[in-house]
């Protein structure tokens, strides 16, 4: 065995290193409800656990519409709890209900400590999905979120401003959303084992 | 079991079930069977229920204070029924003069010259009975209160522990004698029969099974049943004086004349219909106090000092099979006023770690105004634990999502962020956007009940984001304007009304799109434009 081989082996032991081959093939996923997006994502849909980061300029850019099919799967028929941490406006329950999402098991948290509340909600494992808004997150905080979501098998979705797109993030999936007259442009900033790229979604209005 | 029926209710030999009874049976499957066979006849459809053994304690002198119950002067407690006063209880001296329960007060005066009369105090009776219930918990964990004057103890498991029914009774009565309490008792496989037999004040009946029970019920006088007076009179006129005679009557005739509920009572007493009984949970609270040897200045030390108290609390709750929903911690300072912490739990809890998780959040935020000298801990009332809490103990975490998770999560978030920061939502029956939902404190949903919800189609074009306050928009020649001109997509939809609760509105709602393609929910009221939501 040559010394070069050993170095590669050692490298592979490093937990910070992941190989595209090992991850995407059998990872369970949930369809996004948008075929063009499914094609781009590893496993053909949203990951079922871990942290997803969604970057956008301002709230109201169809970002909730993108999530509705996912929420309907997780919190419609199955009646799981879903938590909303520090949303920028009021989530309007009748509209959520009209989308087929159970609002009886909805938890809303109004706080300036969004990161802490989100971590607690993810760590408890009581909510299938935790959706949070914050612009104060630092790398270490994000790492804690990702770890909490992995361990409790729940899904965390973090909305941040698009100015953070150049920063590194431990999230499993990072998307950048930009509304354009033709629909919604979704750029895949990071996806473990995915191809990346850009798609335009035709938003079917929830109204 | 008696085969003969009385001639008063002649019955056919063939089984005849009236049509009405058949329908009633279909409609109410738990209603007693109505047919013409004697009540005592065993029926294949009525399965005997015999799983428990009940010891009934009857306290005939409960309405009296202990000294009056034992005093040499005759005394009675009376209850007012209409214009007459009826004797509810007579003390031992009065009983010697043959004053009995149910007698009119005037008749009692005729028997005793110097009769002391007390009015009944139901609250005091209830308190006395609960004190006795708490006392009786030493014999079994399952005590049921049979108001107004009896207790039922499930003793099947306790008999061996106390080496038999006779020894158990001796032990109980020596304690009751010390407390100067008069009681009569009986053991029977059904709770109702046990109470009846205890009231009969005969020799101590100890009936281990249902076969023997029917023999005891045979001779039991009807007065022990405390049925309504007119029913007792009717039965007496028919020549029926004992439960045994009653059981020989045909079911349908009995139900028709005396009422179906009394037939059910007989079935329960005979052990053919189950009678679930509520469990008595003592109304006590946990109290603890700790004086610190040194003044405590930081919350970390405080937490360590509270640790043994929390251990004690858990074992206190465990021994009572109960949980708490509130815990008050009061810290005493030298000169300043007390510091109070109140921990609240969404569902009743028992385990130390649940208390700890909420406590540590509160302590983290706590600024001690001065060193603490002592601490007092006081729990809220004890409550029955939900079955989920018990399951969690048995199975650890059930499934992928712990059912306990949500209450614990809410408590933890509330402990740090405040009560109002965490809430749920529900829909209300209102067409106005702001009134179509409201916030809830999540207590009902956590317990699993499903609140009423509207049809999903009721609100079709509503935005996912609602601004908490509508935002006034600039207008340009009568058209709304937000970072550029807006294009109309849909509208108007007129929403008006609200004169009934002073939130009157008269708005025309439009769906519009801004330059970037963001869909907005905009309304016009009295010529002014407002942004009210985004379709998100």
XYZ file of C-alpha atoms in Angstrom:
743
model
C 0.000 0.000 0.000
C 1.462 3.290 -0.999
C 1.462 6.353 1.197
C -0.927 8.153 -1.171
C -3.618 5.478 -0.553
C -3.384 5.913 3.178
C -3.885 9.605 2.871
C -7.104 9.127 0.928
C -8.360 6.658 3.535
C -7.645 9.111 6.283
C -9.420 11.810 4.372
C -12.520 9.640 4.041
C -12.642 9.194 7.799
C -13.105 12.899 8.238
C -16.762 13.515 9.223
C -16.768 16.878 7.473
C -16.287 15.197 4.164
C -19.233 13.755 2.334
C -19.337 11.976 -0.927
C -22.087 12.571 -3.447
C -22.208 8.857 -4.199
C -23.059 7.834 -0.656
C -25.900 10.210 0.017
C -28.379 10.778 -2.709
C -29.213 7.305 -3.919
C -31.392 5.963 -1.120
C -32.198 9.119 0.820
C -35.938 9.208 1.477
C -37.662 12.262 0.122
C -41.022 13.965 -0.163
C -42.218 15.257 -3.540
C -42.267 19.046 -3.706
C -45.398 19.162 -5.818
C -43.421 20.795 -8.647
C -42.073 18.331 -11.204
C -39.331 20.611 -12.494
C -38.014 21.079 -8.974
C -38.275 17.362 -8.117
C -36.039 16.549 -11.076
C -33.310 18.767 -9.742
C -33.381 17.627 -6.124
C -31.502 14.556 -4.860
C -33.938 11.693 -4.252
C -36.578 13.579 -6.208
C -37.931 15.853 -3.522
C -37.547 17.534 -0.158
C -35.375 15.736 2.385
C -37.480 14.193 5.173
C -35.294 15.461 7.968
C -32.561 17.970 8.603
C -32.411 21.671 7.952
C -33.555 23.389 4.758
C -32.569 26.986 4.270
C -34.606 29.266 2.049
C -33.176 32.627 1.043
C -35.293 35.485 -0.237
C -35.415 39.267 -0.450
C -38.654 39.982 1.296
C -41.478 37.886 2.746
C -44.447 37.399 0.481
C -42.403 36.110 -2.464
C -44.462 32.929 -2.874
C -42.227 31.242 -0.332
C -45.155 29.707 1.552
C -46.794 28.509 -1.633
C -43.675 26.475 -2.350
C -44.055 24.782 1.038
C -47.777 24.103 0.897
C -47.594 20.703 -0.851
C -44.973 19.601 1.698
C -47.041 20.785 4.645
C -50.120 19.134 3.214
C -48.282 15.801 3.163
C -46.867 16.114 6.661
C -49.582 18.015 8.504
C -52.752 17.436 6.532
C -53.984 13.890 6.819
C -51.317 12.707 9.229
C -52.139 15.463 11.663
C -48.620 16.116 12.885
C -47.733 19.203 14.868
C -46.142 22.090 12.990
C -44.438 25.040 14.641
C -44.022 28.549 13.241
C -41.278 30.495 14.958
C -41.179 34.294 14.675
C -43.000 34.714 11.346
C -42.673 38.262 9.921
C -46.461 38.702 9.585
C -49.457 36.766 10.850
C -49.891 33.369 9.290
C -53.524 33.491 8.239
C -55.144 30.281 9.548
C -58.204 30.224 7.242
C -55.912 30.301 4.205
C -53.764 27.548 5.657
C -56.849 25.512 6.314
C -58.052 26.092 2.769
C -54.748 24.563 1.599
C -55.649 21.361 3.436
C -53.402 21.827 6.445
C -54.670 21.046 9.905
C -54.545 24.187 12.028
C -55.535 22.393 15.219
C -51.972 21.242 15.598
C -50.311 24.505 14.760
C -48.001 26.153 17.233
C -47.030 29.801 16.802
C -44.165 31.320 18.737
C -43.616 35.083 18.815
C -40.106 35.773 19.982
C -36.901 37.621 19.364
C -34.988 34.466 20.316
C -36.052 32.610 17.204
C -32.949 30.479 16.958
C -33.261 29.198 20.505
C -36.996 28.495 20.119
C -36.389 26.729 16.836
C -33.663 24.569 18.280
C -35.862 23.578 21.232
C -38.781 22.739 18.948
C -36.600 20.635 16.693
C -34.802 18.913 19.544
C -38.029 17.933 21.350
C -39.088 15.883 18.344
C -42.691 16.828 19.041
C -43.149 18.772 15.818
C -42.783 17.095 12.455
C -41.873 20.394 10.863
C -40.515 23.602 12.357
C -40.519 26.763 10.258
C -38.552 29.749 11.481
C -37.478 33.235 10.470
C -34.294 34.873 11.639
C -31.473 36.962 10.297
C -29.323 36.667 13.376
C -28.105 33.140 12.791
C -24.395 32.444 12.793
C -22.719 29.332 11.510
C -22.581 27.664 14.908
C -26.266 28.293 15.562
C -27.165 26.827 12.182
C -25.055 23.794 12.903
C -26.967 23.234 16.118
C -30.252 23.470 14.233
C -29.109 20.984 11.639
C -27.937 18.581 14.344
C -31.159 18.897 16.335
C -33.250 18.239 13.224
C -31.139 15.197 12.243
C -31.329 13.666 15.688
C -35.038 14.100 16.253
C -35.940 13.109 12.690
C -37.850 16.289 12.113
C -37.619 18.852 9.373
C -36.495 22.404 10.005
C -37.062 25.176 7.499
C -35.214 28.414 8.051
C -36.008 31.584 6.117
C -33.190 34.107 5.829
C -32.444 37.136 3.769
C -30.832 36.489 0.412
C -27.734 38.472 1.421
C -26.539 35.361 3.268
C -26.346 33.313 0.088
C -22.556 33.599 -0.110
C -22.006 32.455 3.473
C -21.489 28.784 4.102
C -24.232 26.854 5.835
C -24.593 23.319 7.216
C -28.144 23.003 5.824
C -28.954 19.903 3.771
C -30.567 22.037 1.111
C -30.359 25.752 0.352
C -32.696 27.468 -2.078
C -32.801 31.034 -3.284
C -36.261 32.294 -4.265
C -36.824 35.271 -6.553
C -40.265 36.245 -7.804
C -40.235 37.182 -11.473
C -43.208 38.073 -13.650
C -43.179 34.605 -15.216
C -43.412 32.857 -11.832
C -40.896 32.023 -9.172
C -37.234 31.483 -9.927
C -35.715 28.867 -7.630
C -31.940 28.570 -7.564
C -30.458 25.595 -5.781
C -27.546 27.127 -3.896
C -26.556 23.915 -2.170
C -27.890 20.405 -2.152
C -26.108 17.407 -0.770
C -25.651 15.048 -3.643
C -27.788 17.085 -6.020
C -26.914 18.825 -9.203
C -27.773 22.392 -8.378
C -29.113 24.732 -11.014
C -32.078 26.948 -11.549
C -35.747 26.357 -12.352
C -38.753 28.603 -12.798
C -41.932 27.455 -11.087
C -45.358 28.406 -12.342
C -47.141 29.296 -9.133
C -50.702 28.087 -8.989
C -52.274 30.625 -6.726
C -53.633 29.412 -3.445
C -56.532 31.741 -4.012
C -81.796 -19.181 42.669
C -85.580 -18.902 42.983
C -87.567 -20.365 40.131
C -91.016 -19.395 41.350
C -92.536 -16.082 40.351
C -95.076 -14.226 42.383
C -98.669 -14.336 41.258
C -98.840 -10.583 41.302
C -97.056 -10.442 37.959
C -98.295 -13.529 36.095
C -95.827 -14.542 33.383
C -96.128 -16.734 30.328
C -93.922 -19.762 30.188
C -92.890 -18.982 26.622
C -90.537 -16.082 26.359
C -92.295 -13.026 25.132
C -90.413 -9.847 24.418
C -92.566 -6.805 23.666
C -91.773 -5.097 20.344
C -91.042 -1.802 22.048
C -88.512 -3.488 24.266
C -86.752 -5.051 21.280
C -86.445 -1.649 19.616
C -85.255 -0.055 22.794
C -82.596 -2.740 23.041
C -81.385 -1.997 19.539
C -81.322 1.707 20.178
C -79.730 1.508 23.586
C -77.528 -1.568 23.718
C -76.669 -0.913 27.352
C -80.268 -0.655 28.483
C -81.367 -3.627 30.597
C -83.181 -6.431 28.834
C -86.908 -6.071 29.127
C -88.664 -9.403 29.148
C -91.004 -11.199 31.427
C -88.562 -13.568 33.125
C -87.861 -12.887 36.802
C -85.096 -10.379 37.429
C -83.062 -12.942 39.305
C -82.929 -15.379 36.355
C -79.494 -15.611 34.853
C -79.501 -14.620 31.192
C -76.849 -15.717 28.718
C -76.696 -12.230 27.282
C -75.928 -10.735 30.676
C -72.451 -11.811 31.587
C -71.583 -11.819 35.252
C -69.062 -9.186 36.216
C -66.874 -10.347 39.003
C -63.451 -8.935 39.106
C -63.370 -6.911 42.258
C -64.174 -7.239 45.920
C -65.628 -4.207 47.641
C -65.520 -3.345 51.278
C -68.192 -0.779 52.063
C -67.866 1.448 55.100
C -71.117 3.102 56.083
C -71.030 5.973 58.582
C -74.553 6.344 59.976
C -73.521 9.060 62.424
C -71.508 11.120 59.980
C -73.853 14.152 60.253
C -72.929 14.521 63.928
C -69.882 15.975 65.538
C -68.108 13.068 67.361
C -69.022 14.231 70.879
C -72.725 14.530 70.038
C -72.786 11.146 68.307
C -71.625 9.456 71.529
C -73.392 11.712 74.058
C -76.094 10.496 76.446
C -78.624 13.115 75.339
C -80.662 12.031 72.327
C -79.925 14.126 69.246
C -81.044 14.036 65.630
C -80.010 15.704 62.408
C -82.931 16.730 60.263
C -83.443 17.474 56.642
C -86.255 19.717 55.461
C -88.457 18.151 52.784
C -91.271 20.502 51.833
C -93.063 21.490 55.011
C -91.924 18.585 57.125
C -88.629 17.850 58.768
C -87.359 14.325 58.403
C -84.819 12.657 60.636
C -81.655 11.969 58.664
C -79.601 10.492 61.459
C -80.123 9.701 65.132
C -77.337 9.385 67.655
C -76.923 6.281 69.805
C -78.997 7.670 72.678
C -81.795 8.533 70.254
C -81.572 5.120 68.615
C -82.202 3.524 72.008
C -85.490 5.414 72.051
C -86.261 3.855 68.663
C -85.856 6.999 66.661
C -84.798 5.936 63.167
C -83.825 7.475 59.885
C -86.741 8.650 57.746
C -88.990 9.363 60.726
C -90.811 12.727 60.879
C -89.420 15.122 63.474
C -92.815 15.365 65.198
C -92.858 11.593 65.741
C -89.323 11.800 67.116
C -90.399 14.458 69.621
C -93.121 12.093 70.753
C -90.516 9.471 71.589
C -87.943 11.690 73.287
C -88.576 14.550 75.659
C -85.241 16.309 75.473
C -84.289 15.968 71.881
C -81.495 18.048 70.430
C -82.153 18.906 66.807
C -79.497 19.884 64.319
C -79.942 20.991 60.756
C -78.025 19.079 58.193
C -74.767 20.590 56.887
C -73.960 18.790 53.609
C -70.611 20.557 53.194
C -69.391 19.488 56.597
C -70.566 15.923 55.884
C -68.665 15.926 52.616
C -65.513 17.190 54.318
C -65.802 14.553 57.005
C -66.284 11.864 54.370
C -63.238 13.039 52.440
C -61.129 12.978 55.592
C -62.200 9.384 56.068
C -61.479 8.607 52.405
C -57.944 9.938 52.832
C -57.585 7.844 55.966
C -58.810 4.692 54.201
C -56.179 5.011 51.447
C -53.818 3.127 53.766
C -55.779 -0.044 53.055
C -56.064 0.163 49.278
C -55.193 2.525 46.470
C -58.712 2.340 45.041
C -61.202 4.175 47.217
C -64.479 5.484 45.879
C -66.685 7.967 47.682
C -70.343 6.996 47.826
C -72.013 10.237 48.906
C -73.396 11.145 51.375
C -72.234 8.714 54.006
C -70.346 5.700 52.654
C -66.945 4.741 51.257
C -66.076 1.848 49.002
C -62.670 0.226 49.244
C -61.521 -2.229 46.609
C -59.835 -4.834 48.817
C -59.276 -7.854 46.608
C -55.556 -7.233 46.568
C -55.363 -6.020 50.159
C -56.876 -9.048 51.885
C -53.703 -11.080 51.675
C -51.568 -8.163 52.787
C -53.671 -7.656 55.899
C -53.992 -11.437 56.426
C -57.669 -11.852 55.747
C -60.951 -10.008 55.975
C -61.360 -10.534 59.702
C -57.954 -9.095 60.559
C -58.486 -6.209 58.175
C -61.781 -5.358 59.808
C -60.288 -5.526 63.307
C -57.498 -3.230 62.329
C -59.882 -0.736 60.746
C -62.289 -0.705 63.637
C -59.649 -0.227 66.294
C -58.554 2.892 64.394
C -62.134 4.082 63.918
C -62.850 3.603 67.628
C -59.898 5.797 68.459
C -61.294 8.467 66.164
C -64.722 7.939 67.814
C -66.360 7.125 64.541
C -69.221 4.666 64.262
C -69.215 2.563 61.114
C -70.860 -0.530 59.732
C -69.243 -2.603 57.040
C -69.710 -5.366 54.501
C -67.615 -7.085 51.852
C -69.298 -8.051 48.592
C -68.287 -8.645 44.970
C -70.402 -5.716 43.740
C -70.110 -2.217 45.112
C -73.813 -1.517 45.321
C -74.550 -4.711 47.216
C -71.697 -3.928 49.585
C -73.213 -0.531 50.397
C -76.695 -1.998 50.878
C -75.416 -4.739 53.146
C -73.324 -2.288 55.147
C -76.437 -0.184 55.743
C -78.412 -3.180 56.980
C -76.231 -3.192 60.122
C -76.538 -6.942 60.450
C -73.635 -9.217 61.359
C -70.512 -8.441 59.349
C -71.137 -10.025 55.958
C -68.072 -11.225 54.096
C -69.222 -12.417 50.709
C -66.473 -13.559 48.394
C -68.530 -14.511 45.306
C -71.755 -13.868 43.431
C -73.413 -17.186 44.303
C -73.192 -16.418 47.971
C -74.247 -12.830 47.317
C -77.670 -13.829 46.015
C -78.322 -15.652 49.306
C -77.503 -12.539 51.300
C -79.584 -10.285 49.060
C -82.552 -12.611 49.600
C -83.083 -11.470 53.177
C -81.999 -7.853 52.778
C -84.819 -5.430 53.700
C -85.785 -2.919 51.010
C -85.227 -0.010 53.389
C -81.473 -0.434 52.908
C -81.821 0.480 49.243
C -82.916 4.077 49.935
C -85.325 4.016 47.056
C -87.890 6.845 46.764
C -90.617 6.680 49.373
C -93.502 6.163 46.938
C -91.729 3.213 45.315
C -91.103 1.640 48.706
C -94.764 2.129 49.588
C -95.932 0.566 46.318
C -93.693 -2.439 46.860
C -94.818 -2.722 50.448
C -98.446 -2.705 49.304
C -97.594 -5.600 47.000
C -96.214 -7.453 49.984
C -92.616 -7.154 48.917
C -90.248 -6.414 51.766
C -86.899 -7.901 50.785
C -84.569 -7.659 47.825
C -85.041 -11.387 47.233
C -88.745 -10.919 46.704
C -88.017 -8.031 44.405
C -85.712 -10.175 42.283
C -88.494 -12.662 41.651
C -90.586 -10.038 39.846
C -90.615 -10.087 36.017
C -88.237 -7.644 34.408
C -90.645 -5.854 32.063
C -93.345 -5.385 34.675
C -90.860 -4.104 37.204
C -89.377 -1.636 34.745
C -92.814 -0.406 33.746
C -94.018 0.177 37.275
C -90.897 1.170 39.162
C -88.783 2.714 36.432
C -85.943 1.338 34.388
C -83.243 2.888 36.562
C -84.199 0.777 39.554
C -84.080 -2.355 37.413
C -80.554 -1.313 36.418
C -79.706 -0.895 40.089
C -80.814 -4.448 40.801
C -78.761 -5.739 37.864
C -75.699 -3.878 39.115
C -76.127 -5.112 42.638
C -76.479 -8.686 41.418
C -73.284 -8.249 39.419
C -74.733 -8.631 35.960
C -73.965 -5.120 34.774
C -70.653 -3.483 35.436
C -70.602 -0.318 37.492
C -67.450 1.687 36.989
C -66.590 3.842 39.978
C -64.542 6.979 40.088
C -61.370 6.835 42.090
C -60.848 9.134 45.027
C -57.757 11.318 44.668
C -56.855 13.029 47.925
C -57.146 16.789 47.916
C -53.767 17.393 49.395
C -50.796 19.349 48.196
C -47.060 19.013 48.442
C -45.298 21.411 50.787
C -41.624 21.662 51.578
C -39.379 24.165 53.234
C -35.654 24.514 53.372
C -33.679 27.029 55.418
C -30.284 27.570 53.901
C -27.214 27.314 56.082
C -25.582 30.077 54.111
C -27.125 32.891 52.165
C -27.647 31.870 48.560
C -26.561 34.437 46.053
C -26.662 32.708 42.710
C -29.270 30.649 40.963
C -26.924 27.758 40.286
C -26.471 27.084 44.007
C -30.188 27.542 44.417
C -30.842 24.895 41.837
C -28.590 22.426 43.612
C -30.340 23.124 46.894
C -33.731 22.548 45.292
C -32.636 19.192 43.941
C -33.496 17.072 47.023
C -36.886 18.800 47.239
C -37.648 17.833 43.648
C -36.649 14.238 44.427
C -38.992 14.286 47.372
C -41.766 15.774 45.242
C -41.472 13.008 42.693
C -41.711 10.249 45.274
C -44.593 12.069 46.958
C -46.475 12.129 43.654
C -45.559 8.579 42.792
C -46.931 7.205 46.047
C -50.214 8.984 45.336
C -50.434 8.046 41.641
C -50.997 11.706 40.937
C -49.493 14.641 39.100
C -49.431 18.413 39.453
C -50.004 21.276 37.057
C -48.524 24.090 39.091
C -45.649 24.550 41.506
C -44.941 27.657 43.521
C -41.445 28.444 44.745
C -41.059 31.297 47.201
C -37.621 32.611 48.125
C -37.339 34.609 51.319
C -34.877 37.494 51.605
C -33.613 39.345 54.639
C -35.185 42.729 54.012
C -36.840 42.734 50.630
C -40.141 41.082 49.821
C -40.284 37.449 48.724
C -39.339 36.346 45.235
C -42.047 34.138 43.769
C -41.743 31.721 40.897
C -44.791 29.916 39.612
C -44.176 27.007 37.259
C -47.119 25.882 35.166
C -47.491 22.671 33.218
C -49.817 22.084 30.296
C -50.735 18.575 31.445
C -50.347 17.036 34.908
C -46.790 15.871 35.417
C -44.980 13.740 37.927
C -41.364 13.316 36.910
C -38.548 15.341 38.306
C -36.945 15.983 34.952
C -40.105 17.667 33.667
C -40.079 20.044 36.614
C -36.369 20.566 36.168
C -36.577 21.477 32.491
C -39.080 24.263 33.224
C -37.346 25.314 36.424
C -33.948 25.711 34.837
C -35.403 28.027 32.170
C -36.963 30.174 34.846
C -33.871 30.234 37.042
C -31.726 31.198 34.089
C -33.773 34.358 33.651
C -34.096 35.055 37.360
C -32.172 37.928 38.903
C -32.043 37.539 42.641
C -32.656 40.988 44.125
C -30.901 39.946 47.342
C -29.391 36.764 48.830
C -32.031 34.160 49.648
C -32.339 32.826 53.190
C -34.878 30.086 52.723
C -37.143 28.519 50.161
C -40.675 27.230 50.397
C -42.155 24.964 47.761
C -45.871 24.392 47.438
C -47.652 22.428 44.737
C -51.028 23.044 43.159
C -53.780 20.490 43.782
C -52.949 16.881 42.964
C -54.493 15.623 39.768
C -55.074 12.308 38.157
C -52.379 11.510 35.610
C -53.414 11.116 32.014
C -52.991 7.639 30.657
C -50.423 8.994 28.190
C -48.175 10.011 31.046
C -48.393 6.534 32.479
C -47.765 4.951 29.078
C -44.702 7.038 28.617
C -43.384 5.628 31.852
C -43.996 2.090 30.682
C -42.756 2.321 27.142
C -40.285 5.165 27.218
C -40.971 7.160 24.119
C -43.900 5.836 22.148
C -43.195 5.775 18.442
C -41.197 8.394 16.626
C -42.973 11.318 18.172
C -43.328 11.389 21.900
C -46.942 12.218 22.768
C -45.574 13.977 25.811
C -43.366 16.116 23.640
C -45.761 18.917 22.799
C -46.855 19.830 26.342
C -43.247 19.734 27.522
C -42.106 21.832 24.561
C -44.830 24.438 25.171
C -43.903 24.653 28.846
C -40.263 25.092 28.055
C -40.869 27.808 25.475
C -43.305 29.586 27.775
C -40.945 29.417 30.725
C -38.403 31.447 28.807
C -40.455 33.552 26.426
C -43.571 34.201 28.536
C -47.088 32.749 28.559
C -48.388 34.817 25.631
C -45.482 34.157 23.282
C -46.658 30.633 22.485
C -50.152 30.048 21.163
C -52.304 28.020 18.823
C -55.042 29.151 16.478
C -58.569 28.141 15.648
C -61.143 29.307 13.153
C -64.291 31.103 14.140
C -67.594 31.525 12.355
C -67.049 34.986 10.936
C -66.606 36.250 7.402
C -64.510 39.281 8.341
C -60.813 38.589 7.790
C -59.568 39.661 11.223
C -62.366 37.906 13.076
C -62.168 34.639 11.137
C -59.631 33.181 13.548
C -58.440 33.633 17.078
C -55.541 32.611 19.252
C -55.898 29.742 21.722
C -53.844 28.794 24.741
C -53.475 25.247 23.328
C -54.888 23.513 26.426
C -57.778 21.821 24.614
C -55.814 20.714 21.553
C -53.070 19.224 23.663
C -55.640 17.025 25.368
C -56.611 15.679 21.969
C -60.040 17.183 21.401
C -60.694 18.501 17.935
C -62.198 21.963 17.799
C -64.873 22.669 15.281
C -63.522 23.820 11.950
C -65.128 25.374 8.916
C -65.309 23.850 5.466
C -61.940 24.089 3.737
C -63.606 25.726 0.739
C -65.089 28.549 2.792
C -62.183 30.923 2.202
C -60.803 30.434 -1.236
C -58.972 33.619 -2.099
C -57.342 34.474 1.187
C -53.631 35.244 1.523
C -51.315 33.129 3.664
C -49.720 36.225 5.129
C -51.905 38.728 6.924
C -50.552 42.024 8.177
C -51.494 42.487 11.811
C -52.450 46.082 10.991
C -53.549 47.071 7.458
C -50.900 49.298 5.956
C -52.035 52.526 4.249
C -50.921 52.774 0.613
C -50.119 55.795 -1.514
C -52.483 56.326 -4.376
C -51.852 57.759 -7.786
C -54.944 59.182 -9.477
C -57.180 56.922 -7.427
C -55.123 53.752 -8.088
C -52.995 52.159 -5.340
C -49.242 52.354 -5.588
C -46.523 50.268 -3.912
C -42.954 50.481 -5.243
C -44.492 51.191 -8.605
C -47.905 50.711 -10.148
C -49.922 47.566 -9.393
C -51.791 45.409 -11.842
C -55.249 44.120 -11.017
C -55.705 40.374 -10.996
C -59.061 39.857 -9.331
C -61.746 41.790 -7.534
C -63.522 43.430 -6.044
C -64.856 41.202 -3.283
C -66.980 43.197 -0.890
C -66.701 42.364 2.806
C -68.916 44.321 5.131
C -70.700 44.022 8.433
C -69.718 43.994 12.045
C -72.164 46.536 13.496
C -72.821 43.930 16.206
C -69.383 44.126 17.789
C -68.159 47.612 16.880
C -65.659 46.285 14.332
C -67.790 47.564 11.485
C -66.209 47.421 8.060
C -67.144 48.152 4.492
C -64.276 47.091 2.282
C -63.692 46.149 -1.331
C -60.875 43.623 -1.565
C -58.686 43.198 -4.659
C -55.892 40.815 -5.565
C -53.106 42.768 -7.221
C -49.624 42.084 -8.452
C -46.640 44.336 -7.976
C -43.795 44.842 -10.435
C -41.847 41.816 -9.221
C -44.878 39.567 -9.428
C -45.691 39.427 -5.714
C -49.457 38.981 -5.242
C -50.993 41.356 -2.735
C -54.328 41.539 -0.958
C -55.466 45.126 -1.014
C -58.678 46.765 0.075
C -60.321 50.091 -0.490
C -62.358 51.666 2.256
C -63.869 55.149 1.894
C -61.591 55.942 -1.031
C -58.376 54.985 0.780
C -56.199 52.014 -0.119
C -54.719 49.570 2.348
C -52.399 46.580 2.051
C -53.785 43.746 4.178
C -51.959 40.624 3.103
C -49.535 38.888 0.803
C -50.280 35.655 -0.932
C -46.856 34.387 0.156
